[in-house]
Amino acid sequence: MARGKLRIYLGAAPGVGKTYAMLSEAHRRVERGTDAVVAFVEHHGRPRTEVMLHGLEQIQRRELDYRDTVFTEMDVDAVLARRPAVALVDELAHTNVPGSRNGKRWQDVEELLEAGIHVISTVNIQHLESLGDVVESITGVRQRETVPDEIVRRADQIELVDMSPQAIRRRMAHGNIYQPDKVDAALSNYFRPGNLTALRELALLWVADRVDEYLQEYRAEHSIRSTWQARERIVVGLTGGPEGRTLIRRAARMAAKGSGSEVLAVYIARSDGLTSASPKELAVQRTLVEDLGGTFHHVIGDDIPSALLEFARGVNATQIVLGSSRRKAWQYIFGPGVGATVARDSGPDLDVHIVTHDEVAKGRGLPVARGARLGRTRIIAGWLVGVVGPVLLSLLLTSIANGPGLANDVLLFLFLTVVAALLGGQLPALASAAVGSLLLNFYFTPPTHTLTVSDPKNLVAIVIFFAVAVSVASVVDLAARRTHQAARLRAESEILSFLAGSVLRGETTLDALLERVRETFGMETVALLERAGDVEPWTCAGRAGTDHGTPLLRPEDADVDMPVGDHMALALTGRVLPAEDRRVLAAFAAQAAVVLDRQRLVGEAERARELVEGNRIRTALLAAVSHDLRTPLASIKASVTSLRSDDVAWSPEDEAELLAGIEAGADRLDHLVGNLLDMSRLQTGTVTPLIREIDLDEVVPMALGGVPEGSVTLDIPEELPIVAVDPGLLERSVANLVENAVKYSPDGAAVLVSASALGERVELRIADRGPGVPDSAKDRIFEPFQRYGDAPRGAGVGLGLAVARGFAEAMGGTLAAEDTPGGGMTMVLTLRAAPGRPPARPDLPAQATT
């Protein structure tokens, strides 16, 4: 039975119209006579979506009891029994209620596909498993319901349902997405314009990459070798020489001129390993290209120009950047060079840029031997010199009346044999020795024109000639084989050196490592398979390349498989590798297992760290609630109880004092709760600053409302540059810093708040004359729930400075503590000046006291 096809409508956020588009497609198919049913679609109270369900057959849902509540889920058995041609399944990433047939809805969809039912589904970009961290950093919300990327990537069709952020917010405001009571909260949090724009870009980029995969598969299936310039891809050819950095930077500038351009740096090593590349220089160039947003590739190829063009066409590149040759003029006798050959053979679909640099024509050393793998041209030349050369030499020598003599004739024939050995190897040299011996005997040893030799000395000369010729051929062949073996080992060591270096630097992910294996060995697909036991099915832990419709599920299905332990194997498809390549492949396989284990350990360590941090925060929060929050509550409770007491007649002055105590306690409680909420936002990463340009003198005075009048002296020059900050976050940061400074300052000593411009930064300094903090404690005071020295209980929970630093860093600034000259502590808040605003002159303005 053929597997069903999966079509997915992908959206950047809820409300873009994925379900509506899916239902519209269902109506079109029903009108064409297709048997389409609604297996599970949730309209969420949206009237237009609910109307689209009319006229479509809906499968009865399955009801499940969970924690005294009845939930409905898709009834997979009912859908399989109904067996429609097309089933509509909404919310692919949904987690089923415990007790369901499968834990995830995408697993239900897999069952329908295996049964031959076509499925149309929907999913949002934030639910893709690999993008969880990225989405959390954008929105501050961690998605708990996710679907593996591989499930979505395997879809036969992916259609992006796009909508501008402004249109989504209008739909939200009109009540077309959420209920009216949730609209305001959604618009001010998850559905902010910045969040929606970032999610939209994420969805567009993900779909663009998937389209690129479709394009590569299509080109491979139809054997299309020419470049389709759908997207600018710039390949930089590296030799390991000092000019590589210049080429990478030039390619990066070219890529920056067009949106979506890519830079791919490739170093091609000969399979014989004979190269003058510097491993250290290649490592530097790899770091440079990755810092500039490109990728580095290490490929093996016997013919460097052909391998470079093959790589460029394989990645559908549009441009190739090469450096001018470092060879001196006389070295061109060995060939036109890589640049000229690539430019000649690139064809009309690839643009080749030859970039000049400081190393042009300075020489690169003598060209090295090319090893035992001789080209066809050299082999043919060797046979011509070895067979035709002796014949032509015989004709030339016999035409001379008084020849040079037998001894010289032997040397001339021996010279041809040596040349044949150098050009074509052992077999042409042996043939040259045999033909030369016969010709010497026939034409130059008496009696001539016969194969008999009358003089024993001549016979000895011919025998020695043949022996020397055979020896020379054997030595040349042995040297070539030894050179090839040594060169191959060098090539292997280069690959392993790159592998070890990238792993030690922590740069290699499992997908990148598998892609490196695929490129190095020229395979179509590389997959790391694992299973829990000897009888358990294999699962794919990582994959690189294309499957061409047949996923790699078992090592036995691959052209090459390399076991890694008892329950893991590296499987490759594309061609059968020779035995000598398996040694390097084994190293890659072992490293892939190590990288996989390390990735899982890193994930577990991160989860453990989050748990530890959460436990620490909860413990400190309980301590704060148990004492610091109860103190103002107790004061409020006592005052209220006193006012409500019927036993005492309070005078107006006493009532005013009790009410003032209630108000002070409430203000104190509000301040403590505000800091706790701010710290919670910082810990969960939900602080999203809204940066805009503003003057400091518009924000700082507003932050002084909570301190006694006259306790702060302002020194804010009017000509300061405008800063790029979130005014709300800046006000809260300054307020916390000023309140902390006033609390520790002695009576009569005002806190000085001053500002100055330093280049592209603006410094705001809050200086007090308190006891100060030793250097060893300056970093610790910014940690949550920390109070230094003899701060009295009830004076706060130790969150003010932590919140101030967190907000400062969220705006791209810094907060540090310094000693105040003459005693005390100074908080230095550094902020970014608005772009294009020149720094002001550091003139001292008049002081103002508040």
GROMACS .gro file of C-alpha atoms in nm, residues 376-735:
model
  360
  376ARG     CA    1   4.509   0.967  -1.916
  377THR     CA    2   4.720   1.217  -2.109
  378ARG     CA    3   5.039   1.119  -1.923
  379ILE     CA    4   4.975   0.747  -1.968
  380ILE     CA    5   4.920   0.790  -2.343
  381ALA     CA    6   5.236   1.001  -2.364
  382GLY     CA    7   5.429   0.732  -2.177
  383TRP     CA    8   5.320   0.461  -2.421
  384LEU     CA    9   5.402   0.680  -2.720
  385VAL     CA   10   5.752   0.751  -2.587
  386GLY     CA   11   5.804   0.389  -2.484
  387VAL     CA   12   5.686   0.223  -2.808
  388VAL     CA   13   5.691   0.478  -3.088
  389GLY     CA   14   5.999   0.661  -2.958
  390PRO     CA   15   6.245   0.365  -3.005
  391VAL     CA   16   6.116   0.310  -3.360
  392LEU     CA   17   6.168   0.675  -3.454
  393LEU     CA   18   6.508   0.676  -3.287
  394SER     CA   19   6.610   0.364  -3.487
  395LEU     CA   20   6.506   0.532  -3.812
  396LEU     CA   21   6.705   0.840  -3.721
  397LEU     CA   22   7.021   0.649  -3.623
  398THR     CA   23   7.014   0.420  -3.928
  399SER     CA   24   6.989   0.722  -4.157
  400ILE     CA   25   7.324   0.847  -4.029
  401ALA     CA   26   7.616   0.711  -4.228
  402ASN     CA   27   7.856   0.679  -3.939
  403GLY     CA   28   7.643   0.633  -3.632
  404PRO     CA   29   7.747   0.728  -3.276
  405GLY     CA   30   7.838   0.368  -3.193
  406LEU     CA   31   7.665   0.090  -3.003
  407ALA     CA   32   7.746   0.230  -2.658
  408ASN     CA   33   7.587   0.563  -2.738
  409ASP     CA   34   7.295   0.390  -2.909
  410VAL     CA   35   7.228   0.194  -2.587
  411LEU     CA   36   7.236   0.516  -2.382
  412LEU     CA   37   6.989   0.686  -2.616
  413PHE     CA   38   6.746   0.394  -2.596
  414LEU     CA   39   6.791   0.389  -2.217
  415PHE     CA   40   6.703   0.759  -2.206
  416LEU     CA   41   6.372   0.689  -2.383
  417THR     CA   42   6.296   0.413  -2.132
  418VAL     CA   43   6.356   0.647  -1.838
  419VAL     CA   44   6.130   0.913  -1.997
  420ALA     CA   45   5.856   0.652  -2.055
  421ALA     CA   46   5.881   0.546  -1.689
  422LEU     CA   47   5.851   0.903  -1.564
  423LEU     CA   48   5.553   0.976  -1.785
  424GLY     CA   49   5.349   0.658  -1.790
  425GLY     CA   50   5.480   0.441  -1.508
  426GLN     CA   51   5.603   0.082  -1.510
  427LEU     CA   52   5.419  -0.078  -1.803
  428PRO     CA   53   5.525   0.174  -2.074
  429ALA     CA   54   5.883   0.152  -1.942
  430LEU     CA   55   5.886  -0.229  -1.965
  431ALA     CA   56   5.745  -0.209  -2.316
  432SER     CA   57   6.013   0.046  -2.406
  433ALA     CA   58   6.286  -0.186  -2.271
  434ALA     CA   59   6.156  -0.479  -2.473
  435VAL     CA   60   6.114  -0.283  -2.797
  436GLY     CA   61   6.451  -0.111  -2.750
  437SER     CA   62   6.631  -0.445  -2.697
  438LEU     CA   63   6.484  -0.591  -3.015
  439LEU     CA   64   6.568  -0.283  -3.219
  440LEU     CA   65   6.925  -0.269  -3.085
  441ASN     CA   66   6.972  -0.635  -3.175
  442PHE     CA   67   6.815  -0.600  -3.519
  443TYR     CA   68   6.971  -0.275  -3.641
  444PHE     CA   69   7.288  -0.205  -3.444
  445THR     CA   70   7.459  -0.535  -3.349
  446PRO     CA   71   7.639  -0.736  -3.615
  447PRO     CA   72   7.509  -0.920  -3.806
  448THR     CA   73   7.246  -0.648  -3.864
  449HIS     CA   74   6.890  -0.714  -3.979
  450THR     CA   75   6.890  -1.044  -3.793
  451LEU     CA   76   6.810  -1.140  -3.433
  452THR     CA   77   7.142  -1.319  -3.386
  453VAL     CA   78   7.442  -1.167  -3.208
  454SER     CA   79   7.790  -1.270  -3.321
  455ASP     CA   80   7.996  -1.083  -3.061
  456PRO     CA   81   7.936  -1.188  -2.697
  457LYS     CA   82   8.022  -0.834  -2.583
  458ASN     CA   83   7.726  -0.698  -2.777
  459LEU     CA   84   7.500  -0.958  -2.621
  460VAL     CA   85   7.618  -0.854  -2.273
  461ALA     CA   86   7.549  -0.488  -2.361
  462ILE     CA   87   7.191  -0.566  -2.471
  463VAL     CA   88   7.128  -0.775  -2.161
  464ILE     CA   89   7.262  -0.502  -1.934
  465PHE     CA   90   7.048  -0.247  -2.117
  466PHE     CA   91   6.735  -0.452  -2.061
  467ALA     CA   92   6.821  -0.514  -1.694
  468VAL     CA   93   6.886  -0.145  -1.628
  469ALA     CA   94   6.565  -0.048  -1.808
  470VAL     CA   95   6.358  -0.293  -1.602
  471SER     CA   96   6.527  -0.173  -1.281
  472VAL     CA   97   6.454   0.190  -1.361
  473ALA     CA   98   6.087   0.109  -1.433
  474SER     CA   99   6.056  -0.084  -1.105
  475VAL     CA  100   6.217   0.193  -0.900
  476VAL     CA  101   5.992   0.458  -1.053
  477ASP     CA  102   5.681   0.250  -0.990
  478LEU     CA  103   5.784   0.172  -0.631
  479ALA     CA  104   5.853   0.539  -0.563
  480ALA     CA  105   5.514   0.634  -0.706
  481ARG     CA  106   5.335   0.379  -0.489
  482ARG     CA  107   5.522   0.490  -0.178
  483THR     CA  108   5.444   0.853  -0.260
  484HIS     CA  109   5.077   0.771  -0.303
  485GLN     CA  110   5.063   0.586   0.028
  486ALA     CA  111   5.237   0.866   0.217
  487ALA     CA  112   5.024   1.129   0.050
  488ARG     CA  113   4.704   0.944   0.130
  489LEU     CA  114   4.803   0.921   0.494
  490ARG     CA  115   4.871   1.293   0.490
  491ALA     CA  116   4.528   1.359   0.341
  492GLU     CA  117   4.371   1.146   0.613
  493SER     CA  118   4.567   1.328   0.882
  494GLU     CA  119   4.447   1.664   0.746
  495ILE     CA  120   4.084   1.553   0.763
  496LEU     CA  121   4.123   1.411   1.112
  497SER     CA  122   4.309   1.725   1.222
  498PHE     CA  123   4.022   1.944   1.105
  499LEU     CA  124   3.776   1.712   1.274
  500ALA     CA  125   3.963   1.712   1.604
  501GLY     CA  126   4.015   2.088   1.597
  502SER     CA  127   3.649   2.166   1.537
  503VAL     CA  128   3.540   1.927   1.810
  504LEU     CA  129   3.789   2.068   2.061
  505ARG     CA  130   3.660   2.418   1.986
  506GLY     CA  131   3.306   2.293   2.043
  507GLU     CA  132   3.196   2.410   1.697
  508THR     CA  133   3.068   2.085   1.551
  509THR     CA  134   2.704   1.991   1.592
  510LEU     CA  135   2.584   1.649   1.489
  511ASP     CA  136   2.419   1.778   1.169
  512ALA     CA  137   2.733   1.971   1.074
  513LEU     CA  138   2.952   1.667   1.138
  514LEU     CA  139   2.731   1.442   0.924
  515GLU     CA  140   2.732   1.704   0.648
  516ARG     CA  141   3.113   1.706   0.667
  517VAL     CA  142   3.114   1.325   0.624
  518ARG     CA  143   2.885   1.353   0.323
  519GLU     CA  144   3.101   1.617   0.156
  520THR     CA  145   3.431   1.445   0.236
  521PHE     CA  146   3.333   1.109   0.087
  522GLY     CA  147   3.102   1.243  -0.185
  523MET     CA  148   2.791   1.058  -0.062
  524GLU     CA  149   2.423   1.137  -0.114
  525THR     CA  150   2.296   1.067   0.237
  526VAL     CA  151   2.459   1.016   0.575
  527ALA     CA  152   2.256   0.912   0.879
  528LEU     CA  153   2.343   0.820   1.236
  529LEU     CA  154   2.110   0.539   1.341
  530GLU     CA  155   2.060   0.404   1.692
  531ARG     CA  156   1.836   0.164   1.879
  532ALA     CA  157   1.768   0.079   2.241
  533GLY     CA  158   1.824  -0.297   2.211
  534ASP     CA  159   1.907  -0.579   1.976
  535VAL     CA  160   1.543  -0.634   1.876
  536GLU     CA  161   1.432  -0.270   1.889
  537PRO     CA  162   1.372  -0.076   1.565
  538TRP     CA  163   1.633   0.170   1.442
  539THR     CA  164   1.574   0.542   1.487
  540CYS     CA  165   1.750   0.828   1.314
  541ALA     CA  166   1.949   1.050   1.554
  542GLY     CA  167   2.077   1.277   1.278
  543ARG     CA  168   2.085   1.299   0.900
  544ALA     CA  169   2.248   1.497   0.620
  545GLY     CA  170   2.172   1.488   0.249
  546THR     CA  171   1.863   1.385   0.053
  547ASP     CA  172   1.674   1.055   0.067
  548HIS     CA  173   1.509   1.084  -0.278
  549GLY     CA  174   1.183   0.956  -0.133
  550THR     CA  175   1.330   0.649   0.039
  551PRO     CA  176   1.427   0.727   0.399
  552LEU     CA  177   1.723   0.540   0.542
  553LEU     CA  178   1.576   0.328   0.824
  554ARG     CA  179   1.829   0.043   0.868
  555PRO     CA  180   2.205   0.010   0.828
  556GLU     CA  181   2.145  -0.285   0.596
  557ASP     CA  182   1.972  -0.054   0.347
  558ALA     CA  183   2.282   0.164   0.307
  559ASP     CA  184   2.569   0.129   0.062
  560VAL     CA  185   2.817   0.167   0.349
  561ASP     CA  186   2.753   0.112   0.718
  562MET     CA  187   3.000   0.165   1.000
  563PRO     CA  188   2.903   0.018   1.340
  564VAL     CA  189   2.959   0.233   1.648
  565GLY     CA  190   2.924   0.008   1.948
  566ASP     CA  191   2.641  -0.243   1.974
  567HIS     CA  192   2.339  -0.021   1.909
  568MET     CA  193   2.458   0.259   1.685
  569ALA     CA  194   2.574   0.277   1.324
  570LEU     CA  195   2.672   0.537   1.066
  571ALA     CA  196   2.496   0.464   0.737
  572LEU     CA  197   2.588   0.617   0.399
  573THR     CA  198   2.426   0.594   0.056
  574GLY     CA  199   2.561   0.702  -0.281
  575ARG     CA  200   2.846   0.463  -0.361
  576VAL     CA  201   3.055   0.186  -0.213
  577LEU     CA  202   3.369   0.314  -0.041
  578PRO     CA  203   3.704   0.139  -0.087
  579ALA     CA  204   3.848  -0.040   0.212
  580GLU     CA  205   4.118   0.221   0.275
  581ASP     CA  206   3.853   0.491   0.329
  582ARG     CA  207   3.686   0.303   0.611
  583ARG     CA  208   3.962   0.394   0.857
  584VAL     CA  209   3.878   0.763   0.830
  585LEU     CA  210   3.507   0.681   0.824
  586ALA     CA  211   3.546   0.490   1.150
  587ALA     CA  212   3.696   0.800   1.313
  588PHE     CA  213   3.403   1.009   1.190
  589ALA     CA  214   3.156   0.751   1.319
  590ALA     CA  215   3.316   0.740   1.664
  591GLN     CA  216   3.320   1.119   1.678
  592ALA     CA  217   2.954   1.135   1.573
  593ALA     CA  218   2.864   0.916   1.869
  594VAL     CA  219   3.066   1.140   2.101
  595VAL     CA  220   2.901   1.456   1.963
  596LEU     CA  221   2.555   1.301   2.006
  597ASP     CA  222   2.631   1.208   2.367
  598ARG     CA  223   2.772   1.554   2.433
  599GLN     CA  224   2.465   1.725   2.291
  600ARG     CA  225   2.241   1.519   2.513
  601LEU     CA  226   2.460   1.583   2.817
  602VAL     CA  227   2.458   1.956   2.746
  603GLY     CA  228   2.080   1.948   2.728
  604GLU     CA  229   2.055   1.755   3.053
  605ALA     CA  230   2.304   1.990   3.222
  606GLU     CA  231   2.105   2.292   3.105
  607ARG     CA  232   1.783   2.144   3.240
  608ALA     CA  233   1.957   2.062   3.567
  609ARG     CA  234   2.094   2.415   3.588
  610GLU     CA  235   1.748   2.558   3.532
  611LEU     CA  236   1.609   2.334   3.806
  612VAL     CA  237   1.884   2.437   4.047
  613GLU     CA  238   1.834   2.804   3.970
  614GLY     CA  239   1.459   2.766   4.003
  615ASN     CA  240   1.495   2.592   4.339
  616ARG     CA  241   1.729   2.866   4.461
  617ILE     CA  242   1.489   3.139   4.354
  618ARG     CA  243   1.194   2.958   4.511
  619THR     CA  244   1.381   2.911   4.837
  620ALA     CA  245   1.478   3.276   4.850
  621LEU     CA  246   1.125   3.380   4.753
  622LEU     CA  247   0.979   3.172   5.036
  623ALA     CA  248   1.220   3.337   5.278
  624ALA     CA  249   1.119   3.679   5.147
  625VAL     CA  250   0.749   3.599   5.172
  626SER     CA  251   0.793   3.455   5.521
  627HIS     CA  252   0.949   3.772   5.661
  628ASP     CA  253   0.997   4.072   5.436
  629LEU     CA  254   0.650   4.063   5.282
  630ARG     CA  255   0.480   3.979   5.610
  631THR     CA  256   0.635   4.280   5.788
  632PRO     CA  257   0.435   4.548   5.600
  633LEU     CA  258   0.130   4.320   5.603
  634ALA     CA  259   0.155   4.289   5.980
  635SER     CA  260   0.180   4.668   6.012
  636ILE     CA  261  -0.123   4.719   5.788
  637LYS     CA  262  -0.320   4.451   5.972
  638ALA     CA  263  -0.240   4.604   6.312
  639SER     CA  264  -0.341   4.953   6.202
  640VAL     CA  265  -0.667   4.833   6.045
  641THR     CA  266  -0.751   4.626   6.353
  642SER     CA  267  -0.692   4.930   6.575
  643LEU     CA  268  -0.915   5.152   6.362
  644ARG     CA  269  -1.197   4.896   6.364
  645SER     CA  270  -1.179   4.844   6.740
  646ASP     CA  271  -1.489   4.965   6.929
  647ASP     CA  272  -1.311   4.975   7.265
  648VAL     CA  273  -1.095   5.280   7.191
  649ALA     CA  274  -1.203   5.622   7.076
  650TRP     CA  275  -0.929   5.746   6.846
  651SER     CA  276  -0.858   6.111   6.809
  652PRO     CA  277  -0.832   6.257   6.455
  653GLU     CA  278  -0.456   6.282   6.500
  654ASP     CA  279  -0.430   5.915   6.600
  655GLU     CA  280  -0.649   5.806   6.307
  656ALA     CA  281  -0.436   6.009   6.067
  657GLU     CA  282  -0.122   5.847   6.204
  658LEU     CA  283  -0.268   5.495   6.170
  659LEU     CA  284  -0.385   5.569   5.814
  660ALA     CA  285  -0.041   5.705   5.729
  661GLY     CA  286   0.107   5.380   5.861
  662ILE     CA  287  -0.134   5.180   5.643
  663GLU     CA  288  -0.039   5.388   5.340
  664ALA     CA  289   0.334   5.351   5.408
  665GLY     CA  290   0.298   4.975   5.454
  666ALA     CA  291   0.096   4.945   5.133
  667ASP     CA  292   0.356   5.148   4.942
  668ARG     CA  293   0.630   4.931   5.085
  669LEU     CA  294   0.440   4.615   4.993
  670ASP     CA  295   0.375   4.747   4.642
  671HIS     CA  296   0.746   4.819   4.598
  672LEU     CA  297   0.846   4.472   4.717
  673VAL     CA  298   0.591   4.296   4.497
  674GLY     CA  299   0.697   4.510   4.199
  675ASN     CA  300   1.059   4.403   4.242
  676LEU     CA  301   0.955   4.040   4.277
  677LEU     CA  302   0.755   4.059   3.954
  678ASP     CA  303   1.042   4.233   3.774
  679MET     CA  304   1.284   3.965   3.892
  680SER     CA  305   1.043   3.696   3.775
  681ARG     CA  306   1.031   3.856   3.430
  682LEU     CA  307   1.410   3.865   3.415
  683GLN     CA  308   1.443   3.503   3.525
  684THR     CA  309   1.193   3.382   3.264
  685GLY     CA  310   1.338   3.601   2.988
  686THR     CA  311   1.012   3.783   2.917
  687VAL     CA  312   1.161   4.133   2.933
  688THR     CA  313   1.131   4.274   2.581
  689PRO     CA  314   1.257   4.635   2.574
  690LEU     CA  315   1.090   4.883   2.340
  691ILE     CA  316   1.391   5.092   2.242
  692ARG     CA  317   1.339   5.453   2.138
  693GLU     CA  318   1.544   5.771   2.143
  694ILE     CA  319   1.495   5.996   2.444
  695ASP     CA  320   1.680   6.257   2.655
  696LEU     CA  321   1.804   6.153   2.997
  697ASP     CA  322   1.656   6.465   3.157
  698GLU     CA  323   1.310   6.338   3.053
  699VAL     CA  324   1.348   6.010   3.242
  700VAL     CA  325   1.579   6.063   3.541
  701PRO     CA  326   1.365   6.325   3.723
  702MET     CA  327   1.064   6.093   3.700
  703ALA     CA  328   1.263   5.821   3.881
  704LEU     CA  329   1.309   6.039   4.191
  705GLY     CA  330   0.949   6.039   4.304
  706GLY     CA  331   1.005   5.778   4.576
  707VAL     CA  332   1.288   5.956   4.763
  708PRO     CA  333   1.267   6.245   5.012
  709GLU     CA  334   1.290   6.594   4.868
  710GLY     CA  335   1.640   6.738   4.882
  711SER     CA  336   1.813   6.399   4.915
  712VAL     CA  337   1.936   6.393   4.554
  713THR     CA  338   2.147   6.639   4.355
  714LEU     CA  339   2.109   6.623   3.974
  715ASP     CA  340   2.391   6.703   3.734
  716ILE     CA  341   2.249   6.624   3.389
  717PRO     CA  342   2.397   6.843   3.108
  718GLU     CA  343   2.143   6.959   2.852
  719GLU     CA  344   2.380   6.897   2.560
  720LEU     CA  345   2.415   6.523   2.631
  721PRO     CA  346   2.349   6.293   2.334
  722ILE     CA  347   2.007   6.134   2.311
  723VAL     CA  348   2.014   5.774   2.436
  724ALA     CA  349   1.851   5.466   2.279
  725VAL     CA  350   1.667   5.302   2.570
  726ASP     CA  351   1.334   5.173   2.692
  727PRO     CA  352   1.211   5.468   2.904
  728GLY     CA  353   1.009   5.247   3.138
  729LEU     CA  354   1.294   5.008   3.209
  730LEU     CA  355   1.541   5.294   3.250
  731GLU     CA  356   1.313   5.470   3.498
  732ARG     CA  357   1.276   5.154   3.708
  733SER     CA  358   1.654   5.095   3.702
  734VAL     CA  359   1.737   5.451   3.808
  735ALA     CA  360   1.465   5.450   4.073
   0.00000   0.00000   0.00000
